[in-house]
Amino acid sequence: MKKTHLNPLKLLIPIFCAAVALYSQAQETDWSKELQKADGKTLRVIMIQDPWVKGFDTIDKEFQKLTGAEVVVDSYSYDDLHQKEVLMGNNKSDSYDVVVLDSPWVGEFQQGGYVENLKPSLEKDAKIVQWDDFVATFRQVADWKGSIIGVPFGAYFVLFNYRADLFKEAGLSPAKTIEDLKTAAKTFTNNPKFPGGYGIGMNNQRGSAVGQAYFEYIYNFGGKPFASMYPGSADPYADMTPQFTSPQSIEVVQFFKDLLQNEPPGALNMAWDQRANAFATGRLSMACLWSVREPLLEDPSRSKVNGKFGTSVFPTKEGTKPVPPLGGWVMGINTASKQKDLAWDYIKWFTSPETHKKFVLLGGPPSRISTMQDPDVLKKSPWIQTVFESQSQTFADCRPRIPESFQIIDKVGLHVSEALQGQVSIEAAMKQANEEIGALLKKAGYKVSDTP
Amino acid sequence: MIAADTRISESEVVMARSLGKFLARKSDISLGFLPGFDFGWRRFFRHPATPFLLPAVIYLFALTIYPFFYSLGTSLLNFSLTSPRPPTFAGLSNYKNLFLDDLFFTALLNTGLITVASVVIEFIIGFSIAHLFIAIADIRASHLLRTVFILPMMVTPVVVGLLWSYILDPLFGIMNFLLSLVGIPAQPWFSDANTALWAIVFVNVWQWSPFLMLICLAALVSIPRDLYEAARIDGARWYQIVMRIELPLVRNTVLVGIIFRIIDNFRMFDIVFASTRGGPGRSTEVISLYAYRQIFQYFNAGYGAAAAVVVLLIAMIITTVAAKLLQSEAYHA
Amino acid sequence: MRKKSLRKALLFIFAAILTLLNIAPLLWVALSSFKTRLEIFSSPPSLFPEKWQVQNYIDLINVNLPYLLNSIIVTLLSTLGVLLLSVPAAFGLTAFTFPKKRDLEMWFLSGRMMPPVAAAIPFYLTLRQVGLIDTHIGLILLYVGIGIPLAVWLITSFMRSIHPAIYEAARIDGCKWRDIFLRITIPLSSGGIATATIFITIFAWNELLLPLFLTNRFAKTFPVVLTSFQGQTEIAWELMCAGATIQVLPVIVLTFFVQKYIVSGLTLGSVK
């Protein structure tokens, strides 16, 4: 099973693959019974261009061996992917059979009728899919108004990353609370023992960067963006009265603002990539990063901090239950596809426990509990232990999954950015956010009361 | 005599009449210049210019007319791409909301500022460097140099945006590093609302000065040498030569280049999208970003189309004004 | 005499420095394409890579060669198409006079004013109806339309410098318009045509928005590949730099070839 692959970074992978394959041979599903033959067919998958995409090349060859179908994966950047998928769905085009959705897109796609309801297929192939093995909240994400529109194959979590070596030297333990985080950030800025380094890097760039950051922290400050949107709520969308002027909300933005002094120059325009690179090149003592970047931190050609960093659960305010941010991708079927059976075969095979493990070992995001606790996996990527600790505390609607989600996050992103820049006061910015988003939601038909 | 005409229509009519009489004799067409002229289809088909113009006209017509009417039509609808509800007629409410949105006005202002600043600086730089290249034109290697100089405008705009967002990154970027070597303090560039817009102008100018340089070069080279001789004999200083001889004579060609840059700057998208997304705050919000966000991120196709139509109208107005300026010099020998 | 050549030499050096500064960012991209991600972000920034990572290019080309070819095909053919339509059109606008000519010229320019954002969806819908999504022809047809305004304007302004007396003389001699066009106008305005060709080619080569929406796998062009490296969570810098360098190279080559035509065309055009 050893394959030659032009990938100098992962010389260990073929070995692992072989080991895994041999190990799981005994428990492997008899795929020849489960998958239909599809010789000469081409299955087209549209995918997000995230670091683990390379793994598809290796894995999909197996599918071709099993079914005879060639799998073609086209990946695009986040915005482009979204637009192409919407255009495709809107025009009932069959350019791609398998689509992937980010959690906020779920409502939009279900409402537009762009993706199939997979419930019947899931029930039919329950034994292979092992639905309950997926992260509970992420299963919820794929569920919208009674339809399950995707298999949650790529769960992302924001993990608190910190320089274990520096923290040890300073005698600090990884920040569990926001207060700890603030202390640590202050400690490591302008610290002669950490020359050229800064405490922390945050997503402050206007738009979805800082907008999403808001939604990452608000629950961890004991707040909620909308009246009925909080972990444990029966229906998060029942009452969408915006709460951006609440004391907790103001506190979050104030927190962002205060941290600026412990961030590197350019902090106001910093987004995911710069933040991660700053941490990877050793300039930051901590950064909250999406778990998808962890493999990059372990890669010596892209990171200086391999072996020096640790991960822990997302920090929360003292006395508040942690709500680690959840994101990631579900895999669904284009309603206009003419190869739905083949598409389902692919999905159930790709997301099955055996294949998922192979995928994770190639750098893919772990989304199954069994995979997260697999010793091989944990040995290779110890940070997955933090993922496991985080997943049970996540909130499926930490970012709204309604079609208006983009606008909401973007508007928050605009006003928070203005507040951080100092162009307006935090209170004024949040008040405007409240008004604009309230108006937007009211127009879209949600319940919005005039008093928060 | 190189006098700037203020009476556009007068000189135009005079020149046109004489030219028209001349051509009319040759090609059997009578010319009138005032509205109400009868165009006449037979004349159209017999006119020698038609076969040359027709293919391009038809092609362009087919290709621009549909998007234009589509945008116009969509802008009158309440149309969200992802909503299951069918589009409803909205009349002018999209436009109304557009003008009520202060973000849109900020976008207009920013776009205007970027456009004017960029074009002015690009012209000054382009004009000066064109002179430089003319001065060394007889050195063979200068041709090589010139070709290399114009490379920036050949790079994909999106890459330019990303590239500069890193060169100008206050933490990682080379620019601040190089500045520090000569003792200049680190600049925030894109990460401060006060400087972000100018950083965009800077990148824009970097990419497109070569364009205007090339245009100025071509125009300057076609100025007859004896004019310079005469001026030198008369003892003119360099700025007088520039003002009285060069600028008026290159005006036509350069104006074309400037109009193009104005239009392109109005549509500028990639640099801002790749570097700041319109921030910090709303300091670099530009109209095409605004429209893009509405259409492709919010999927408010109707509202976004209204923004696009407004952009189009403004571009048309600018071009018409610029064209009037062009016409005043059109028939100078 | 000495003073003059000294002055010239100094000016040349000055121009060389300016040019170097101007393209320094591009050199940085080219150099970065041979670095590892870590090296690109090293602080203080390093100029040269420690080890030249040719692997970046190999990885890139292995997967994306077909898209590079697509770019070449679409660019060449659409430039040809633009020239076939625009050069005669420019001639029509400069050699003749007729009512509403100014309006027609303006109208040509208006083709460029449409913000690409607004045109993407209607084009998508049209191409979809005629089944030309993800085809070379579909892209070429649209590229030609985009290139015409710029080409017409550039070539027109060069052709305008041809004195009408030349046409007058030719017509008196009984020359047909077609021959005038082919034998007189084109040679005289070859500088303008060459200049216009460069610009059309560049814009076609770098066009991003249209292929992004209108192609999937078969007709995808290289700029789309480039931008796919910009993820939300990660930007594959080393690959993108390699791609950007590849993207710029053919254009550099083209410019070197064509630039001698610009020179000769410019001097010819100033016949008075």
mmCIF file of N, CA, C and O in Angstrom, chain B residues 129 133 136 139-155 210-211 213-214 217, chain C residues 12 15 19-20 22-23 26 198-199 202 248-263:
data_model
loop_
_atom_site.group_PDB
_atom_site.id
_atom_site.type_symbol
_atom_site.label_atom_id
_atom_site.label_comp_id
_atom_site.label_asym_id
_atom_site.label_seq_id
_atom_site.Cartn_x
_atom_site.Cartn_y
_atom_site.Cartn_z
ATOM 1 N N ILE B 129 9.308 60.643 -15.513
ATOM 2 C CA ILE B 129 10.166 59.522 -15.883
ATOM 3 C C ILE B 129 10.198 59.338 -17.395
ATOM 4 O O ILE B 129 11.206 58.886 -17.957
ATOM 5 N N PHE B 133 13.549 58.928 -19.566
ATOM 6 C CA PHE B 133 13.850 57.904 -20.559
ATOM 7 C C PHE B 133 14.142 58.509 -21.925
ATOM 8 O O PHE B 133 14.922 57.960 -22.708
ATOM 9 N N ILE B 136 17.773 59.649 -22.095
ATOM 10 C CA ILE B 136 18.814 58.637 -22.262
ATOM 11 C C ILE B 136 18.484 57.696 -23.397
ATOM 12 O O ILE B 136 19.039 56.609 -23.506
ATOM 13 N N ILE B 139 21.013 55.642 -25.542
ATOM 14 C CA ILE B 139 21.769 54.519 -24.992
ATOM 15 C C ILE B 139 20.936 53.269 -25.204
ATOM 16 O O ILE B 139 19.790 53.196 -24.773
ATOM 17 N N ARG B 140 21.495 52.275 -25.849
ATOM 18 C CA ARG B 140 20.728 51.086 -26.199
ATOM 19 C C ARG B 140 20.122 50.431 -24.969
ATOM 20 O O ARG B 140 18.982 49.983 -24.972
ATOM 21 N N ALA B 141 20.923 50.377 -23.910
ATOM 22 C CA ALA B 141 20.467 49.669 -22.713
ATOM 23 C C ALA B 141 19.231 50.307 -22.100
ATOM 24 O O ALA B 141 18.505 49.665 -21.344
ATOM 25 N N SER B 142 18.985 51.568 -22.447
ATOM 26 C CA SER B 142 17.836 52.222 -21.818
ATOM 27 C C SER B 142 16.524 51.608 -22.274
ATOM 28 O O SER B 142 15.526 51.683 -21.582
ATOM 29 N N HIS B 143 16.557 50.998 -23.441
ATOM 30 C CA HIS B 143 15.329 50.336 -23.880
ATOM 31 C C HIS B 143 15.010 49.166 -22.972
ATOM 32 O O HIS B 143 13.861 48.913 -22.615
ATOM 33 N N LEU B 144 16.088 48.445 -22.644
ATOM 34 C CA LEU B 144 15.927 47.335 -21.715
ATOM 35 C C LEU B 144 15.376 47.840 -20.392
ATOM 36 O O LEU B 144 14.431 47.286 -19.829
ATOM 37 N N LEU B 145 15.968 48.920 -19.945
ATOM 38 C CA LEU B 145 15.563 49.497 -18.665
ATOM 39 C C LEU B 145 14.090 49.865 -18.689
ATOM 40 O O LEU B 145 13.336 49.617 -17.761
ATOM 41 N N ARG B 146 13.701 50.460 -19.802
ATOM 42 C CA ARG B 146 12.317 50.897 -19.919
ATOM 43 C C ARG B 146 11.370 49.712 -19.851
ATOM 44 O O ARG B 146 10.323 49.760 -19.217
ATOM 45 N N THR B 147 11.748 48.658 -20.540
ATOM 46 C CA THR B 147 10.889 47.490 -20.527
ATOM 47 C C THR B 147 10.761 46.932 -19.126
ATOM 48 O O THR B 147 9.691 46.525 -18.694
ATOM 49 N N VAL B 148 11.863 46.905 -18.404
ATOM 50 C CA VAL B 148 11.813 46.398 -17.044
ATOM 51 C C VAL B 148 10.970 47.302 -16.166
ATOM 52 O O VAL B 148 10.221 46.860 -15.314
ATOM 53 N N PHE B 149 11.069 48.593 -16.431
ATOM 54 C CA PHE B 149 10.360 49.551 -15.601
ATOM 55 C C PHE B 149 8.863 49.357 -15.635
ATOM 56 O O PHE B 149 8.162 49.608 -14.658
ATOM 57 N N ILE B 150 8.345 48.924 -16.778
ATOM 58 C CA ILE B 150 6.898 48.831 -16.881
ATOM 59 C C ILE B 150 6.349 47.506 -16.364
ATOM 60 O O ILE B 150 5.154 47.253 -16.447
ATOM 61 N N LEU B 151 7.213 46.673 -15.811
ATOM 62 C CA LEU B 151 6.736 45.384 -15.331
ATOM 63 C C LEU B 151 5.631 45.422 -14.276
ATOM 64 O O LEU B 151 4.742 44.585 -14.295
ATOM 65 N N PRO B 152 5.687 46.361 -13.330
ATOM 66 C CA PRO B 152 4.678 46.316 -12.262
ATOM 67 C C PRO B 152 3.246 46.248 -12.759
ATOM 68 O O PRO B 152 2.412 45.605 -12.121
ATOM 69 N N MET B 153 2.948 46.870 -13.879
ATOM 70 C CA MET B 153 1.552 46.868 -14.279
ATOM 71 C C MET B 153 1.150 45.550 -14.934
ATOM 72 O O MET B 153 -0.002 45.367 -15.300
ATOM 73 N N MET B 154 2.098 44.657 -15.047
ATOM 74 C CA MET B 154 1.766 43.382 -15.664
ATOM 75 C C MET B 154 1.472 42.303 -14.637
ATOM 76 O O MET B 154 1.164 41.185 -15.001
ATOM 77 N N VAL B 155 1.599 42.654 -13.388
ATOM 78 C CA VAL B 155 1.349 41.649 -12.366
ATOM 79 C C VAL B 155 -0.140 41.618 -12.053
ATOM 80 O O VAL B 155 -0.790 42.649 -11.992
ATOM 81 N N PRO B 210 3.887 53.215 -14.496
ATOM 82 C CA PRO B 210 4.459 52.824 -15.786
ATOM 83 C C PRO B 210 3.485 53.003 -16.956
ATOM 84 O O PRO B 210 3.911 53.313 -18.071
ATOM 85 N N PHE B 211 2.202 52.797 -16.698
ATOM 86 C CA PHE B 211 1.217 52.944 -17.765
ATOM 87 C C PHE B 211 1.232 54.374 -18.297
ATOM 88 O O PHE B 211 1.373 54.616 -19.486
ATOM 89 N N MET B 213 3.487 56.487 -17.820
ATOM 90 C CA MET B 213 4.826 56.794 -18.325
ATOM 91 C C MET B 213 4.912 56.439 -19.799
ATOM 92 O O MET B 213 5.409 57.208 -20.616
ATOM 93 N N LEU B 214 4.397 55.281 -20.116
ATOM 94 C CA LEU B 214 4.430 54.819 -21.498
ATOM 95 C C LEU B 214 3.627 55.745 -22.398
ATOM 96 O O LEU B 214 4.059 56.120 -23.497
ATOM 97 N N LEU B 217 5.400 58.982 -22.772
ATOM 98 C CA LEU B 217 6.561 58.767 -23.627
ATOM 99 C C LEU B 217 6.164 58.805 -25.091
ATOM 100 O O LEU B 217 6.754 59.519 -25.901
ATOM 101 N N PHE C 12 21.416 57.917 -16.699
ATOM 102 C CA PHE C 12 21.156 56.504 -16.910
ATOM 103 C C PHE C 12 21.220 55.742 -15.598
ATOM 104 O O PHE C 12 20.379 54.896 -15.308
ATOM 105 N N ALA C 15 18.181 56.400 -13.682
ATOM 106 C CA ALA C 15 17.055 55.635 -14.209
ATOM 107 C C ALA C 15 17.157 54.176 -13.798
ATOM 108 O O ALA C 15 16.155 53.531 -13.473
ATOM 109 N N THR C 19 14.478 52.156 -11.697
ATOM 110 C CA THR C 19 13.869 50.934 -12.220
ATOM 111 C C THR C 19 14.029 49.797 -11.229
ATOM 112 O O THR C 19 13.095 49.034 -10.981
ATOM 113 N N LEU C 20 15.213 49.695 -10.683
ATOM 114 C CA LEU C 20 15.452 48.621 -9.722
ATOM 115 C C LEU C 20 14.509 48.751 -8.524
ATOM 116 O O LEU C 20 13.899 47.775 -8.083
ATOM 117 N N ASN C 22 11.721 50.191 -8.500
ATOM 118 C CA ASN C 22 10.354 49.948 -8.933
ATOM 119 C C ASN C 22 10.015 48.462 -8.978
ATOM 120 O O ASN C 22 8.920 48.048 -8.641
ATOM 121 N N ILE C 23 10.968 47.679 -9.448
ATOM 122 C CA ILE C 23 10.634 46.260 -9.551
ATOM 123 C C ILE C 23 11.130 45.458 -8.372
ATOM 124 O O ILE C 23 11.008 44.231 -8.353
ATOM 125 N N LEU C 26 8.836 42.894 -7.079
ATOM 126 C CA LEU C 26 8.713 41.713 -7.929
ATOM 127 C C LEU C 26 9.898 40.780 -7.728
ATOM 128 O O LEU C 26 9.743 39.557 -7.738
ATOM 129 N N ILE C 198 0.161 44.833 -26.293
ATOM 130 C CA ILE C 198 0.713 44.493 -24.978
ATOM 131 C C ILE C 198 -0.351 44.613 -23.910
ATOM 132 O O ILE C 198 -0.547 43.710 -23.096
ATOM 133 N N PHE C 199 -1.039 45.731 -23.938
ATOM 134 C CA PHE C 199 -2.006 45.950 -22.865
ATOM 135 C C PHE C 199 -3.142 44.943 -22.887
ATOM 136 O O PHE C 199 -3.556 44.419 -21.856
ATOM 137 N N ILE C 202 -1.842 41.687 -21.596
ATOM 138 C CA ILE C 202 -1.656 41.692 -20.141
ATOM 139 C C ILE C 202 -2.986 41.519 -19.434
ATOM 140 O O ILE C 202 -3.138 40.701 -18.537
ATOM 141 N N VAL C 248 4.090 36.125 -14.366
ATOM 142 C CA VAL C 248 4.703 37.334 -14.920
ATOM 143 C C VAL C 248 5.682 37.025 -16.057
ATOM 144 O O VAL C 248 5.850 37.807 -16.978
ATOM 145 N N LEU C 249 6.326 35.858 -15.992
ATOM 146 C CA LEU C 249 7.388 35.554 -16.959
ATOM 147 C C LEU C 249 7.008 35.703 -18.438
ATOM 148 O O LEU C 249 7.701 36.407 -19.174
ATOM 149 N N PRO C 250 5.941 35.071 -18.897
ATOM 150 C CA PRO C 250 5.635 35.197 -20.330
ATOM 151 C C PRO C 250 5.403 36.644 -20.743
ATOM 152 O O PRO C 250 5.725 37.036 -21.865
ATOM 153 N N VAL C 251 4.843 37.398 -19.823
ATOM 154 C CA VAL C 251 4.571 38.795 -20.148
ATOM 155 C C VAL C 251 5.869 39.554 -20.339
ATOM 156 O O VAL C 251 5.989 40.398 -21.225
ATOM 157 N N ILE C 252 6.845 39.249 -19.508
ATOM 158 C CA ILE C 252 8.143 39.900 -19.648
ATOM 159 C C ILE C 252 8.732 39.587 -21.020
ATOM 160 O O ILE C 252 9.182 40.477 -21.745
ATOM 161 N N VAL C 253 8.683 38.301 -21.348
ATOM 162 C CA VAL C 253 9.228 37.885 -22.643
ATOM 163 C C VAL C 253 8.528 38.617 -23.774
ATOM 164 O O VAL C 253 9.151 39.163 -24.689
ATOM 165 N N LEU C 254 7.198 38.627 -23.703
ATOM 166 C CA LEU C 254 6.423 39.286 -24.746
ATOM 167 C C LEU C 254 6.811 40.742 -24.895
ATOM 168 O O LEU C 254 7.012 41.239 -26.004
ATOM 169 N N THR C 255 6.925 41.413 -23.749
ATOM 170 C CA THR C 255 7.239 42.835 -23.799
ATOM 171 C C THR C 255 8.574 43.081 -24.475
ATOM 172 O O THR C 255 8.715 44.001 -25.268
ATOM 173 N N PHE C 256 9.549 42.251 -24.140
ATOM 174 C CA PHE C 256 10.856 42.445 -24.766
ATOM 175 C C PHE C 256 10.772 42.346 -26.277
ATOM 176 O O PHE C 256 11.413 43.097 -27.006
ATOM 177 N N PHE C 257 9.946 41.395 -26.724
ATOM 178 C CA PHE C 257 9.814 41.238 -28.172
ATOM 179 C C PHE C 257 9.151 42.435 -28.818
ATOM 180 O O PHE C 257 9.553 42.920 -29.857
ATOM 181 N N VAL C 258 8.084 42.879 -28.167
ATOM 182 C CA VAL C 258 7.267 43.887 -28.826
ATOM 183 C C VAL C 258 7.851 45.282 -28.700
ATOM 184 O O VAL C 258 7.544 46.159 -29.500
ATOM 185 N N GLN C 259 8.696 45.468 -27.705
ATOM 186 C CA GLN C 259 9.078 46.854 -27.415
ATOM 187 C C GLN C 259 9.852 47.504 -28.545
ATOM 188 O O GLN C 259 9.798 48.720 -28.691
ATOM 189 N N LYS C 260 10.502 46.721 -29.369
ATOM 190 C CA LYS C 260 11.195 47.384 -30.458
ATOM 191 C C LYS C 260 10.212 47.932 -31.480
ATOM 192 O O LYS C 260 10.499 48.900 -32.184
ATOM 193 N N TYR C 261 9.044 47.332 -31.555
ATOM 194 C CA TYR C 261 8.030 47.854 -32.462
ATOM 195 C C TYR C 261 7.485 49.169 -31.951
ATOM 196 O O TYR C 261 7.165 50.080 -32.705
ATOM 197 N N ILE C 262 7.364 49.245 -30.632
ATOM 198 C CA ILE C 262 6.870 50.503 -30.082
ATOM 199 C C ILE C 262 7.815 51.620 -30.476
ATOM 200 O O ILE C 262 7.415 52.681 -30.919
ATOM 201 N N VAL C 263 9.085 51.343 -30.306
ATOM 202 C CA VAL C 263 10.078 52.370 -30.590
ATOM 203 C C VAL C 263 9.986 52.830 -32.037
ATOM 204 O O VAL C 263 9.859 54.010 -32.327
#
